[in-house]
JSON list of C-alpha atoms in Angstrom, two decimals:
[
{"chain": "H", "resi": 1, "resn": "UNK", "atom": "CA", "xyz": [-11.90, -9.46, -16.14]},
{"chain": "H", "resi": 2, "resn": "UNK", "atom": "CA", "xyz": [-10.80, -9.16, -12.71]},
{"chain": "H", "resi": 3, "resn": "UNK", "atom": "CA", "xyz": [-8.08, -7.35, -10.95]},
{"chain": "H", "resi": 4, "resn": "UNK", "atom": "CA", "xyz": [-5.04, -8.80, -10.16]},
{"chain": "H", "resi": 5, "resn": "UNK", "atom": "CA", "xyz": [-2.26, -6.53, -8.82]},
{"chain": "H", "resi": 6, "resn": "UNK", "atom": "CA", "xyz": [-1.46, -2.95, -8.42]},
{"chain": "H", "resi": 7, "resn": "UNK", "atom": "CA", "xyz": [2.87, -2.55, -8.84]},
{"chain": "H", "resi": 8, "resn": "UNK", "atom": "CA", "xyz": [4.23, 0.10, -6.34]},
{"chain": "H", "resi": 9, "resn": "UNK", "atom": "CA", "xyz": [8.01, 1.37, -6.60]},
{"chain": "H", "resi": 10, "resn": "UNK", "atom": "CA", "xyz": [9.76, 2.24, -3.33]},
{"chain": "H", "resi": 11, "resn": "UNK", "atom": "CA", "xyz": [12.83, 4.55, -2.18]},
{"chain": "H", "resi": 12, "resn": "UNK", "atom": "CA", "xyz": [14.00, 1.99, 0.18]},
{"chain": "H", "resi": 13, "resn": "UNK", "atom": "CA", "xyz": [13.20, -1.55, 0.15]},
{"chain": "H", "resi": 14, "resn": "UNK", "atom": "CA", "xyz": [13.91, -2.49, 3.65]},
{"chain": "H", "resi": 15, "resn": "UNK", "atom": "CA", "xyz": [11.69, 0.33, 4.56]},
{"chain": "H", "resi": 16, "resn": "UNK", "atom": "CA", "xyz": [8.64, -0.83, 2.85]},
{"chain": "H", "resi": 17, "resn": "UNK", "atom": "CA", "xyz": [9.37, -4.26, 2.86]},
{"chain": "H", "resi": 18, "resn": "UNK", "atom": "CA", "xyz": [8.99, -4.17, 6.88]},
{"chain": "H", "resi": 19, "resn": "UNK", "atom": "CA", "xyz": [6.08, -1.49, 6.80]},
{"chain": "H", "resi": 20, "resn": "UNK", "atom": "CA", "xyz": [3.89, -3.68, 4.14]},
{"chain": "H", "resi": 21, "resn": "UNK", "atom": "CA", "xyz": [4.28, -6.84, 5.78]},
{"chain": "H", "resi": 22, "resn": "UNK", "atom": "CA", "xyz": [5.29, -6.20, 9.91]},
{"chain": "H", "resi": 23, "resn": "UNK", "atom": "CA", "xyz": [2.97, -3.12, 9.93]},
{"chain": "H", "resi": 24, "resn": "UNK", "atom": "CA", "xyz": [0.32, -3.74, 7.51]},
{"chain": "H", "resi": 25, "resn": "UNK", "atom": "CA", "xyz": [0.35, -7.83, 7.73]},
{"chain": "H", "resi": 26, "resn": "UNK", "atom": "CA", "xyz": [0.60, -8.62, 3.45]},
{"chain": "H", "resi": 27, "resn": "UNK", "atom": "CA", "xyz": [2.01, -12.09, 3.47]},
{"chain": "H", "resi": 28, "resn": "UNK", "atom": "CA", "xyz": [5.19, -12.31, 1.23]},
{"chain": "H", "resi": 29, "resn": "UNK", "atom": "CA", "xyz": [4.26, -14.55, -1.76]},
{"chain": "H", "resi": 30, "resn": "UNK", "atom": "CA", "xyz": [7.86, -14.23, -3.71]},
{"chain": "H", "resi": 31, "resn": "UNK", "atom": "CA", "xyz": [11.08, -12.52, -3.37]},
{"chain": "H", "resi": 32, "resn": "UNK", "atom": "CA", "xyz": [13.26, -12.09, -6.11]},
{"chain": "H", "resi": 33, "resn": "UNK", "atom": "CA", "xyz": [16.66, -9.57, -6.57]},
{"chain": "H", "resi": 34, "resn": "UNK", "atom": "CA", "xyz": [17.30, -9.10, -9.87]},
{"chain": "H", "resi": 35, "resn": "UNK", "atom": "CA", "xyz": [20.77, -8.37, -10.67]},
{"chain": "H", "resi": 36, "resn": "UNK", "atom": "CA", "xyz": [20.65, -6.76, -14.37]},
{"chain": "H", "resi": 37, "resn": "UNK", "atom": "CA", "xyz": [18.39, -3.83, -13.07]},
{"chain": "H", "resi": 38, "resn": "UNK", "atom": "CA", "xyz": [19.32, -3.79, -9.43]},
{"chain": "H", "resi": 39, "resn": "UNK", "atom": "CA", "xyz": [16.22, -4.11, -8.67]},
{"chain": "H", "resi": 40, "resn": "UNK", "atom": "CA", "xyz": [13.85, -6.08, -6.04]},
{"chain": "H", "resi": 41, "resn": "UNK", "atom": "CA", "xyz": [10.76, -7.51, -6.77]},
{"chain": "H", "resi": 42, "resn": "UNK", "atom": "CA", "xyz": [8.37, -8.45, -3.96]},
{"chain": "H", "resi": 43, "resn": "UNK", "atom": "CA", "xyz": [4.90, -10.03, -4.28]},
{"chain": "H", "resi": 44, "resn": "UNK", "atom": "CA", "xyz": [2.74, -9.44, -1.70]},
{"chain": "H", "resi": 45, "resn": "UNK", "atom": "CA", "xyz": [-0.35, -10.94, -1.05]},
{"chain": "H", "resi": 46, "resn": "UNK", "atom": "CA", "xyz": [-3.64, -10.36, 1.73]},
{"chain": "H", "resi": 47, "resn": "UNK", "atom": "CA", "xyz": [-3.52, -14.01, 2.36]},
{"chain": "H", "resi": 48, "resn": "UNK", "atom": "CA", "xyz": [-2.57, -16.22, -0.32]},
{"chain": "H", "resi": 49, "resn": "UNK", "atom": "CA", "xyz": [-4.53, -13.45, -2.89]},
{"chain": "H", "resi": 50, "resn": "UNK", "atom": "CA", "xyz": [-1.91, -12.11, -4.73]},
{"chain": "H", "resi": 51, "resn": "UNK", "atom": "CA", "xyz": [-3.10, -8.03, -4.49]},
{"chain": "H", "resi": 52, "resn": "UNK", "atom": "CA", "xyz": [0.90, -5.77, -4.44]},
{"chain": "H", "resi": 53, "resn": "UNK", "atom": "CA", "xyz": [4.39, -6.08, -6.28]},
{"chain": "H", "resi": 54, "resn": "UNK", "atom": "CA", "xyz": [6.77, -3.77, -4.73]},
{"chain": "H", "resi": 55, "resn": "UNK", "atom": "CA", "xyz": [9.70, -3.00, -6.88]},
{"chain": "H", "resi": 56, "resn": "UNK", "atom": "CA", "xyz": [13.12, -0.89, -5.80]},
{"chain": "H", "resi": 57, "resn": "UNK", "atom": "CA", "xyz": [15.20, 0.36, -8.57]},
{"chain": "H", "resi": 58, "resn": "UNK", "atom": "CA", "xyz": [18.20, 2.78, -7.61]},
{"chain": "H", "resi": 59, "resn": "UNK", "atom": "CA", "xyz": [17.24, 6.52, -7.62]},
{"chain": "H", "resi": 60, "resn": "UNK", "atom": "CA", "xyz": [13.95, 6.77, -8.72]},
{"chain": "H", "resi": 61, "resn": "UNK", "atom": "CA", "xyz": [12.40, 10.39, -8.84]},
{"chain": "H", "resi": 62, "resn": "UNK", "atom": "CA", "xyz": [9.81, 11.24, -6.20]},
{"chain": "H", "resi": 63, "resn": "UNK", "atom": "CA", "xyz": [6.11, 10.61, -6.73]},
{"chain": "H", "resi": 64, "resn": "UNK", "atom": "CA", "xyz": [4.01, 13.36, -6.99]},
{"chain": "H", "resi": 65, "resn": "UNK", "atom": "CA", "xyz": [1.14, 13.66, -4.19]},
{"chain": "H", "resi": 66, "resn": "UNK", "atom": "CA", "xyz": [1.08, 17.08, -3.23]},
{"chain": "H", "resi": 67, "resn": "UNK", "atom": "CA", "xyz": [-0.64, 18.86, -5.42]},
{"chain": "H", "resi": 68, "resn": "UNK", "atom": "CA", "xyz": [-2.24, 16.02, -6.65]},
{"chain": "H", "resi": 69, "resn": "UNK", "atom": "CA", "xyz": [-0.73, 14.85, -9.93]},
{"chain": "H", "resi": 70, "resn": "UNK", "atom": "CA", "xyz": [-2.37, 12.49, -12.70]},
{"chain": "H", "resi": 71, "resn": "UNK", "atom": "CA", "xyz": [-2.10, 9.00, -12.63]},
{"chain": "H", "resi": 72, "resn": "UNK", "atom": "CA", "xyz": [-2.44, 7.15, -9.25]},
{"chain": "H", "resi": 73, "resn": "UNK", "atom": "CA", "xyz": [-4.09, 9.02, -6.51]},
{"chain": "H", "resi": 74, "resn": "UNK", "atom": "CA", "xyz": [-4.48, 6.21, -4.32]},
{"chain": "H", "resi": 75, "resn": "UNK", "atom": "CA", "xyz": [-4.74, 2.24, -3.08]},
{"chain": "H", "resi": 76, "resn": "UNK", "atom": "CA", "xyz": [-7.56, 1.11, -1.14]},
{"chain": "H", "resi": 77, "resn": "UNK", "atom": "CA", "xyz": [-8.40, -1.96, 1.06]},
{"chain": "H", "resi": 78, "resn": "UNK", "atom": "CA", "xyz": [-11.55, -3.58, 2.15]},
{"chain": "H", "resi": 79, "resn": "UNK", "atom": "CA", "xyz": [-11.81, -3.63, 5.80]},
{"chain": "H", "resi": 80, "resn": "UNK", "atom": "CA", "xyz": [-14.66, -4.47, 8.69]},
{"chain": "H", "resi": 81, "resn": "UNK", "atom": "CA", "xyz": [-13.75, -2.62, 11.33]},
{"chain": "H", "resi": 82, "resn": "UNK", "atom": "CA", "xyz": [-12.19, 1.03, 10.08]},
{"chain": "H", "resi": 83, "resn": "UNK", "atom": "CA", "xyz": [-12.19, 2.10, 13.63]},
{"chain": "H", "resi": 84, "resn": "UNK", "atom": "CA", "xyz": [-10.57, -1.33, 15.07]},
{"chain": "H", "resi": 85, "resn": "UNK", "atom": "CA", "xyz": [-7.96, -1.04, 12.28]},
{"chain": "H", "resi": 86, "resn": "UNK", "atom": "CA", "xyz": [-7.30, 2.72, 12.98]},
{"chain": "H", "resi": 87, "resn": "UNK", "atom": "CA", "xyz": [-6.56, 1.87, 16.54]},
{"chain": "H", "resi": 88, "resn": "UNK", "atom": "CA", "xyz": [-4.56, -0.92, 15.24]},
{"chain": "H", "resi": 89, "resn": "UNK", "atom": "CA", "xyz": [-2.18, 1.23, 13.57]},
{"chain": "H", "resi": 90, "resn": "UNK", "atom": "CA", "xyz": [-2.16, 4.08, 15.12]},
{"chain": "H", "resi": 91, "resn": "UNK", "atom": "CA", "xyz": [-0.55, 1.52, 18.17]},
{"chain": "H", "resi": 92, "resn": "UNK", "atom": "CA", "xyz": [2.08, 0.22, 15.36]},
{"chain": "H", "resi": 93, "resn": "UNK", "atom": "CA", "xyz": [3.41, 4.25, 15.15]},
{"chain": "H", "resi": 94, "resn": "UNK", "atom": "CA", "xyz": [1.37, 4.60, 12.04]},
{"chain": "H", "resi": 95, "resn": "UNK", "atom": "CA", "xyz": [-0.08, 8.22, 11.70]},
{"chain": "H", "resi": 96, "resn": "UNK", "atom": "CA", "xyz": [-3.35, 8.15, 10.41]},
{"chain": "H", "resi": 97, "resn": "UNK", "atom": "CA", "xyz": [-6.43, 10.84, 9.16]},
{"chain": "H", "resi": 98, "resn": "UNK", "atom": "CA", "xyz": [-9.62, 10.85, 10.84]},
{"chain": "H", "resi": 99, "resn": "UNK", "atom": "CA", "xyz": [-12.05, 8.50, 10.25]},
{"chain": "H", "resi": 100, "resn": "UNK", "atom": "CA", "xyz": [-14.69, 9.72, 7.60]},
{"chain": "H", "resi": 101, "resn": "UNK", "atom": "CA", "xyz": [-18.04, 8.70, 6.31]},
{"chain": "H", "resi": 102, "resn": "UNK", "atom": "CA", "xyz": [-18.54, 7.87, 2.27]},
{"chain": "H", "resi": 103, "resn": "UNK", "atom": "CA", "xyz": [-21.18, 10.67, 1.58]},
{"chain": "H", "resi": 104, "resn": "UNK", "atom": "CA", "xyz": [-22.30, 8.26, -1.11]},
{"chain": "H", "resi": 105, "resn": "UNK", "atom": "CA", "xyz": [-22.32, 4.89, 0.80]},
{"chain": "H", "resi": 106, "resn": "UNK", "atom": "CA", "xyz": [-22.29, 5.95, 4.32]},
{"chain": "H", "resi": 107, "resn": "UNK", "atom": "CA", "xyz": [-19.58, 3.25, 4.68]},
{"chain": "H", "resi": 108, "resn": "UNK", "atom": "CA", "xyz": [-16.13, 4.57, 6.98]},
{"chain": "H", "resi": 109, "resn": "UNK", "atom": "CA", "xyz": [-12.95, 5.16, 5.65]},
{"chain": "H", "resi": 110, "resn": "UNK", "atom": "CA", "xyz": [-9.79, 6.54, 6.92]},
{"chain": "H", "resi": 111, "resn": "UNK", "atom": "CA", "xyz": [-6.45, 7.22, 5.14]},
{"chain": "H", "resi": 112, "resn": "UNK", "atom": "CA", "xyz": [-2.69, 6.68, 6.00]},
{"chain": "H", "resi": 113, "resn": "UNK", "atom": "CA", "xyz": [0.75, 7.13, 3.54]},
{"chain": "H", "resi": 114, "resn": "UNK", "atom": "CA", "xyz": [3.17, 4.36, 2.83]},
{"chain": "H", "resi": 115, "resn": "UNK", "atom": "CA", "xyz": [6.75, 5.12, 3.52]},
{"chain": "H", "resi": 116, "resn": "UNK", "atom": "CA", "xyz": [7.42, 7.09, 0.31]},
{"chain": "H", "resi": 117, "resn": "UNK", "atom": "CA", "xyz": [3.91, 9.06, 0.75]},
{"chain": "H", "resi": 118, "resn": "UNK", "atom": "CA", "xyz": [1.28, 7.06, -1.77]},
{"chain": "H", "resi": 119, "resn": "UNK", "atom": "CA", "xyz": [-2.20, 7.20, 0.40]},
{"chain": "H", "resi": 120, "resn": "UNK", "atom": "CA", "xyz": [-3.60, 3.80, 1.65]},
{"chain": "H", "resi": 121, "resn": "UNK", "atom": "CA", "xyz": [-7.18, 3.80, 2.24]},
{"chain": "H", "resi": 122, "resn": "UNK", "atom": "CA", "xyz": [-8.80, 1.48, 4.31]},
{"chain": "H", "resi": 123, "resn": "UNK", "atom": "CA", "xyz": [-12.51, 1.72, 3.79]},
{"chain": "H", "resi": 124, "resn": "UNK", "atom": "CA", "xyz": [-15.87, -0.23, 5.48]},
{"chain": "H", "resi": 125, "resn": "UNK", "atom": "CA", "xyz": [-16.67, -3.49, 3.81]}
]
């Protein structure tokens, strides 16, 4: 078993559309509206590895973050440089957390939040 794609729903389409694939690079592997539920569906890959689908659907409730709620706390991506990428998107307008160290690992990780407010981490390969 391997994994194969994590499905993300989104206020505003255009919004995260542009921030997932201008600010955060994903490569746009499909595009498809879909009338009967009003409803986009976006597959997004790093590369040709297909990795998001971002849906929009009209009015959905907002996600839970803070407090912390079950289900989902957060996506993560395999990076080499945490510090490069930090600078990266902190240049892009992209407010990010400090840079910590993986207490466990000792690998670097930092954290940002996706247009609606779901955490991204980007952590030392």
């Amino acid at each position: 078993m391997r994994h194969h794609h994590t499905a993300l729903i989104c206020s505003n389409y255009t919004i995260s559309k542009k921030f997932y694939t201008e600010i955060l690079g994903f490569t746009i592997l499909g595009e498809y509206y879909r009338a009967e539920r009003q409803s986009y569906k976006l597959d997004l890959g790093i590369g040709q590895d297909y990795v998001l689908e971002l849906f929009s659907f009209p009015n959905p409730p907002p996600r839970m973050t803070q407090p912390e709620a079950c289900g989902l706390r957060h996506i993560a991506f395999a990076i080499t440089d945490p510090v490069a990428y930090r600078a990266t998107l902190q240049a892009k307008g992209v407010a990010c957390e400090a840079i910590r160290t993986d207490e466990y690992t000792g690998k670097l990780f930092f954290f940002i939040r996706d247009p609606d407010g779901l955490p991204i981490e980007f952590y030392q390969e």
